[in-house]
Coordinates of C-alpha atoms in Angstrom, one line a residue:
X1 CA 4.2 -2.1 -21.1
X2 CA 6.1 -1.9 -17.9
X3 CA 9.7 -0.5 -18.5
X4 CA 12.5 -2.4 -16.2
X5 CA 16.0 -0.6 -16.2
X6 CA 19.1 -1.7 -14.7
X7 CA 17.2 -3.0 -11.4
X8 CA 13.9 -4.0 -11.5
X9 CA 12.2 -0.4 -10.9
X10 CA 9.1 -0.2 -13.1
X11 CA 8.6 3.3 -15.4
X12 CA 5.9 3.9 -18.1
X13 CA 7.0 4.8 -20.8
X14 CA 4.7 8.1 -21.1
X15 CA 6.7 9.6 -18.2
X16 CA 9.4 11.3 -19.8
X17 CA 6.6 13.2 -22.1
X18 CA 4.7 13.7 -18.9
X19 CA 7.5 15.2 -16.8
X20 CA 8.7 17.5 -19.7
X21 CA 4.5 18.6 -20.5
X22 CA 4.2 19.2 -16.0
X23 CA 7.8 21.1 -16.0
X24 CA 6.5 23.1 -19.3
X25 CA 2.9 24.0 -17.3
X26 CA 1.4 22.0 -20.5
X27 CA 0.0 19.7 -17.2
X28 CA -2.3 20.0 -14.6
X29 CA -1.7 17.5 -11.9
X30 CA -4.4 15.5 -10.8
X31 CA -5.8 15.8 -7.5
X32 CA -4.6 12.5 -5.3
X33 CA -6.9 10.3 -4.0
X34 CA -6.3 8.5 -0.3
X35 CA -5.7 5.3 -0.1
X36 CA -4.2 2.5 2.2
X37 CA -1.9 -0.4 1.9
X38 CA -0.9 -3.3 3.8
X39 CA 2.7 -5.0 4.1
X40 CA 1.5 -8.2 6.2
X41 CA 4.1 -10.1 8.4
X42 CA 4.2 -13.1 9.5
X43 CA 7.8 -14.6 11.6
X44 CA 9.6 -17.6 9.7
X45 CA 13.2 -19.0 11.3
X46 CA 14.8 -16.4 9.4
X47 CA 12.8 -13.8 10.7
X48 CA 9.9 -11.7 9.4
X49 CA 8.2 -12.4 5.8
X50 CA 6.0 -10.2 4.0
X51 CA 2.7 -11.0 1.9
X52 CA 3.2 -9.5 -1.6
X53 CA 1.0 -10.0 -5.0
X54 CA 2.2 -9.6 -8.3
X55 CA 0.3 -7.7 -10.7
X56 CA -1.2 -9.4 -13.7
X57 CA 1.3 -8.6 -16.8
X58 CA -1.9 -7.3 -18.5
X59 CA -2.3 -4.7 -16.5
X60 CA -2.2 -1.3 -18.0
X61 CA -0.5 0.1 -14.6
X62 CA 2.3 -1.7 -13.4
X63 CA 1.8 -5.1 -15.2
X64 CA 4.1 -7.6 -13.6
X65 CA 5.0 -5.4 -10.6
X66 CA 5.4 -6.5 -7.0
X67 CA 3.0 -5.2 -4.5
X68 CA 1.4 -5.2 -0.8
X69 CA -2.3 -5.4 -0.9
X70 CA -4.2 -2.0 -1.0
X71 CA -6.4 0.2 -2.5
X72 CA -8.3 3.2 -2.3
X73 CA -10.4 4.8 0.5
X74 CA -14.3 4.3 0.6
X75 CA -15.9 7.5 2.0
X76 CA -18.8 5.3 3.2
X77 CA -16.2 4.3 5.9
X78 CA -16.5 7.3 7.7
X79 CA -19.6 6.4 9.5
X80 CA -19.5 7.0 13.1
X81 CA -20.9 3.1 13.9
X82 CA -17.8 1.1 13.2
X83 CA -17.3 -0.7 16.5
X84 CA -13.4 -0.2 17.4
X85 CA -10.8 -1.2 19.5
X86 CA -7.2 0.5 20.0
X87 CA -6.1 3.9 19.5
X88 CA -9.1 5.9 19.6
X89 CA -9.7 8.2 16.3
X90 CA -8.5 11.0 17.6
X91 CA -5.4 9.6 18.1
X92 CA -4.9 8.1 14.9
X93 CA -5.8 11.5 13.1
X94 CA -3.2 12.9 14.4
X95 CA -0.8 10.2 13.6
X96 CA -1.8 10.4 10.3
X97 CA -2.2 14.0 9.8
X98 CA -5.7 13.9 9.5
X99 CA -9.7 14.4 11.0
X100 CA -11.3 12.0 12.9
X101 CA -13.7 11.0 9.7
X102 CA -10.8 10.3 7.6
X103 CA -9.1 8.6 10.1
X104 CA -11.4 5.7 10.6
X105 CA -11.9 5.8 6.5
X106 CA -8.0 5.5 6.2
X107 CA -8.0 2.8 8.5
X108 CA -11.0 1.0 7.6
X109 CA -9.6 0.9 3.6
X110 CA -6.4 -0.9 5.4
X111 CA -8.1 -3.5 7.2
X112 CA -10.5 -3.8 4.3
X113 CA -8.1 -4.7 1.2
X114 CA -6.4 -6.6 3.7
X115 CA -9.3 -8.7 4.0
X116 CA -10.3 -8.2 0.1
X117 CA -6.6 -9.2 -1.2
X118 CA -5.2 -11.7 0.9
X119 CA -8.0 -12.9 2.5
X120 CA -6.9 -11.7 6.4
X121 CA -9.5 -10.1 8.9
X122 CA -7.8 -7.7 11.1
X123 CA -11.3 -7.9 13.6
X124 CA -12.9 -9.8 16.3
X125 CA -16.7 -10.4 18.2
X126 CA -15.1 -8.3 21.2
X127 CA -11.7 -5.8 21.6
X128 CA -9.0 -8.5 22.5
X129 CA -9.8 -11.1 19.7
X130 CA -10.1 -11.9 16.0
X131 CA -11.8 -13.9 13.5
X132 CA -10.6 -17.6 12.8
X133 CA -11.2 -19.1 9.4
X134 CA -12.3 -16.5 6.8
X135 CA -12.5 -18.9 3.9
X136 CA -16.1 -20.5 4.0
X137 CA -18.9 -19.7 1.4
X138 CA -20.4 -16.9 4.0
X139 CA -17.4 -15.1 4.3
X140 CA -16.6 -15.2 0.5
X141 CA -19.9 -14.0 -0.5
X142 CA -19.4 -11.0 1.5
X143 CA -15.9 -10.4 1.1
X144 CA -16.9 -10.6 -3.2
X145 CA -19.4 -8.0 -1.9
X146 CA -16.8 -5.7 -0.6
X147 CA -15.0 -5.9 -3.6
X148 CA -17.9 -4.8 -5.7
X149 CA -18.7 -2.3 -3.5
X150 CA -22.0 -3.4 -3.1
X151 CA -21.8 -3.1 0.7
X152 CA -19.3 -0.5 2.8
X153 CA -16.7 -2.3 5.4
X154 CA -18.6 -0.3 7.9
X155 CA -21.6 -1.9 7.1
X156 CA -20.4 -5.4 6.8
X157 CA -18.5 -5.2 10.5
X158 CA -21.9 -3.8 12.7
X159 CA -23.7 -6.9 10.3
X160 CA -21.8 -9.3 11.5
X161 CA -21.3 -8.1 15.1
X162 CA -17.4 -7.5 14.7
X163 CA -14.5 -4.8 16.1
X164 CA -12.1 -3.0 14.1
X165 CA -8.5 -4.1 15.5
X166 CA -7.2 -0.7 15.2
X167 CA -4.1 -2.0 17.5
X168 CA -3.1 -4.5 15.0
X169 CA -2.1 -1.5 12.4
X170 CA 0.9 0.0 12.7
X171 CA 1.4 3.3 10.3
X172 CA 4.9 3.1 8.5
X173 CA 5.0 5.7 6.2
X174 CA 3.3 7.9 3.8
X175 CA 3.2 8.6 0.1
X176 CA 2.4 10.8 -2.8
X177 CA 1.9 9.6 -6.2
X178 CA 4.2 12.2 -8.6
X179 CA 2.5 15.4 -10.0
X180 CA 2.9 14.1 -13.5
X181 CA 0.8 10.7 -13.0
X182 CA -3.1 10.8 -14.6
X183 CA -3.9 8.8 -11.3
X184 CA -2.7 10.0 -8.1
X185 CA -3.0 8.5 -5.0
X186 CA -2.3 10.0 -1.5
X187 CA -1.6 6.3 0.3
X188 CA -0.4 5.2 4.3
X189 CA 1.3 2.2 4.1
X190 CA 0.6 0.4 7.4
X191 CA 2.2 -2.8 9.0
X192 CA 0.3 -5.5 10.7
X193 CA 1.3 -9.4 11.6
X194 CA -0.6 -12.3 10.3
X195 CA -3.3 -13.2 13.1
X196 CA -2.9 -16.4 14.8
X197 CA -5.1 -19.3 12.8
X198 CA -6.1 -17.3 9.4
X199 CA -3.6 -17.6 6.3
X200 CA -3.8 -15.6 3.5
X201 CA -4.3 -16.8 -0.2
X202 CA -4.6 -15.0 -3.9
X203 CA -8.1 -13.4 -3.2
X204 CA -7.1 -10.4 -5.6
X205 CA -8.5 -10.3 -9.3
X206 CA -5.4 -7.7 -10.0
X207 CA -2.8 -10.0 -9.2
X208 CA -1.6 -13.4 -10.7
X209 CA 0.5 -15.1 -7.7
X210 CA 1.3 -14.3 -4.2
X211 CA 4.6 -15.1 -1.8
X212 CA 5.7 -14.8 1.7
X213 CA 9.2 -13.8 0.8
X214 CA 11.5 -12.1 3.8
X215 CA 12.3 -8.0 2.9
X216 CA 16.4 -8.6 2.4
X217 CA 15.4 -11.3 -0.2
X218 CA 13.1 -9.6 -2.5
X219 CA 15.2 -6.8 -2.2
X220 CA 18.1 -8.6 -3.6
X221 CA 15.7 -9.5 -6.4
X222 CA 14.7 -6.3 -6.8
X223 CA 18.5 -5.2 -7.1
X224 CA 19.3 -8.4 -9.5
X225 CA 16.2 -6.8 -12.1
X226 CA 14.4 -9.7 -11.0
X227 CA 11.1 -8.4 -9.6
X228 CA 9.9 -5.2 -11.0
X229 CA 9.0 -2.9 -8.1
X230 CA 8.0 0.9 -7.7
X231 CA 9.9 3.0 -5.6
X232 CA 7.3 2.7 -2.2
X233 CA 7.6 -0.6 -2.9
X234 CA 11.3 -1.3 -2.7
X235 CA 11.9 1.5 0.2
X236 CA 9.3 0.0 2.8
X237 CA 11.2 -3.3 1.9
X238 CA 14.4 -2.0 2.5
X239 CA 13.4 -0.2 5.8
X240 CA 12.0 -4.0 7.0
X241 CA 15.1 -5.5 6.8
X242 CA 16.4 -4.5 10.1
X243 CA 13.7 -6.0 12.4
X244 CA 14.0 -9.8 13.8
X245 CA 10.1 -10.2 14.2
X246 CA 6.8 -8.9 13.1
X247 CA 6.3 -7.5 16.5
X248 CA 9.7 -5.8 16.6
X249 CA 7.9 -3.8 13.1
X250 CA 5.2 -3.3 15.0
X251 CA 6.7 -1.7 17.8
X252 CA 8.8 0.9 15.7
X253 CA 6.0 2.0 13.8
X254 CA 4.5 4.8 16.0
X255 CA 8.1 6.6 16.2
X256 CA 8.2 7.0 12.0
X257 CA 7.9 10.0 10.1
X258 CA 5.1 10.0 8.3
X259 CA 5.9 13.1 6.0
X260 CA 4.6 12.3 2.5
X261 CA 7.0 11.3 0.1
X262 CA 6.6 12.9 -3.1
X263 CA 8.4 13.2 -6.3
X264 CA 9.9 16.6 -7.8
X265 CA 10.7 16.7 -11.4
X266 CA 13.2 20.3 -12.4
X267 CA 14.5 20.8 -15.7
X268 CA 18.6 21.3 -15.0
X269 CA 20.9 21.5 -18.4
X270 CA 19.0 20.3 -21.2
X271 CA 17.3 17.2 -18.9
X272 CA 14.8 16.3 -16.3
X273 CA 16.0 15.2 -13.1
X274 CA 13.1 13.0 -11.1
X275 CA 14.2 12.5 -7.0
X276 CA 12.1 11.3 -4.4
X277 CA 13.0 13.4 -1.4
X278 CA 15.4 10.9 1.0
X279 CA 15.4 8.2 -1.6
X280 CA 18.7 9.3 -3.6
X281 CA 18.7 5.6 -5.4
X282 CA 15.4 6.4 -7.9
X283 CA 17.0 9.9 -9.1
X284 CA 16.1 9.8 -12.8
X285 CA 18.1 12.1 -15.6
X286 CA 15.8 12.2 -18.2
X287 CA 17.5 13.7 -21.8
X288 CA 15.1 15.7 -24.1
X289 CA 13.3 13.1 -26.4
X290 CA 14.9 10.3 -24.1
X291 CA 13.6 7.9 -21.5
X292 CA 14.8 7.4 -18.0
X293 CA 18.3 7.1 -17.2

């Protein structure tokens, strides 16, 4: 059952027992998967929204939390025949710290749970263009067979003849699920704007709604314990809030540190203390026997 305090961060319960068990070497951390997510933006009068999904309340992880579509990486996306246009893959491994193989897998999980989430195709037939209406019974069938994994996104792209918009990503920052989780995940949280003439709708069987909603105000209901966030969540919100447009997003993207974030849990007078590293507002003090503080 997801654990709201003051402000509508979400903790599991099991994490105090999990933090003292890593901190006591009774735990062996897990070993992070990659994986990519999307915070899709799309300019209103009031400047920029973003495309979030709740998760479904039953949810064992994160039930009734707020989040950007995304999901893990597909090693099948590796393959060499992806047709691409922007930043070559050398570039992008080194923006994200990575090879060239893993590059176009980051990047192809990206454009892919964009597409299997929300419904959006980041690609086009040629370099400068992308796909209009994704929501006939052709598309659906293949997009349900990306979610089952019956085909790879590589594989459905050179099928149907189409270009991976590379240029429409912008990487935003980077990180680490906490030690002390039994599923870790090593994620790149990317930005991109809504392409002109496709709209997004609930594609996701995790989550139970979907809103546009600008950064500042689901912030504020994040701060009100109205929406129940985790910490990337509520920091990639927080550093939209400055920018006017999608485009003005975009074009701070490339000059962001992408060092991972990644919890630390120390024991310090009787309690654990959990910080993120530059994100002072989810320090935890967690009492022997007690829960999050």
């Amino acid at each position: 059952m997801a654990n709201a305090q003051a402000n509508g961060q979400w903790y599991p319960p099991e994490w105090p027992d999990r933090i003292r068990a890593l901190a006591d070497g009774r735990l062996t951390p897990a070993v992070p998967k990659r994986a990519a997510t999307v915070m899709l933006l799309k300019d209103t009068g009031d400047g920029p929204a973003v495309h979030m999904l709740r998760r479904r309340v039953s949810m064992a992880f994160a039930g009734g939390a707020y989040a950007y579509p995304g999901g893990g990486v597909d090693p099948r996306d590796d393959d060499r025949h992806v047709r691409w246009a922007g930043p070559t893959r050398a570039w992008w491994a080194q923006r994200l710290g990575v090879d060239e193989t893993g590059a176009q897998a980051i990047v192809c999980a990206a454009v892919r749970e964009t597409y299997e989430e929300a419904g959006v195709l980041l690609a086009g037939p040629t370099p400068d263009s992308v796909v209009g209406d994704t929501t006939g019974e052709d598309w659906e069938a293949d997009r349900a067979a990306l979610v089952a994994r019956q085909t790879s996104f590589a594989e459905f792209l050179d099928r149907r003849g189409l270009v991976l918009r590379s240029d429409l990503l912008g990487a935003w920052t980077r990180w680490i699920t906490p030690e002390f989780e039994p599923r870790r995940y090593d994620t790149w949280f990317f930005v991109a704007a809504l392409p002109e003439g496709q709209r997004t709708r609930n594609a996701s069987t995790e989550a139970d709604r979907t809103v546009w909603i600008a950064p500042r105000e689901a912030a504020a209901g994040y701060d009100r314990g109205e929406l129940l966030m985790m910490p990337p969540t509520i920091a990639t919100l927080r550093q939209l809030t400055p920018y006017d447009t999608a485009a003005e997003a975009l074009a701070a993207a490339p000059g962001r540190d992408l060092t991972p974030v990644l919890a630390t849990a120390r024991l310090e007078e009787g309690e654990v203390v959990l910080s993120w590293p530059g994100h002072d507002e989810f320090t935890k003090h967690i009492p022997t026997g007690g829960a999050p503080a």
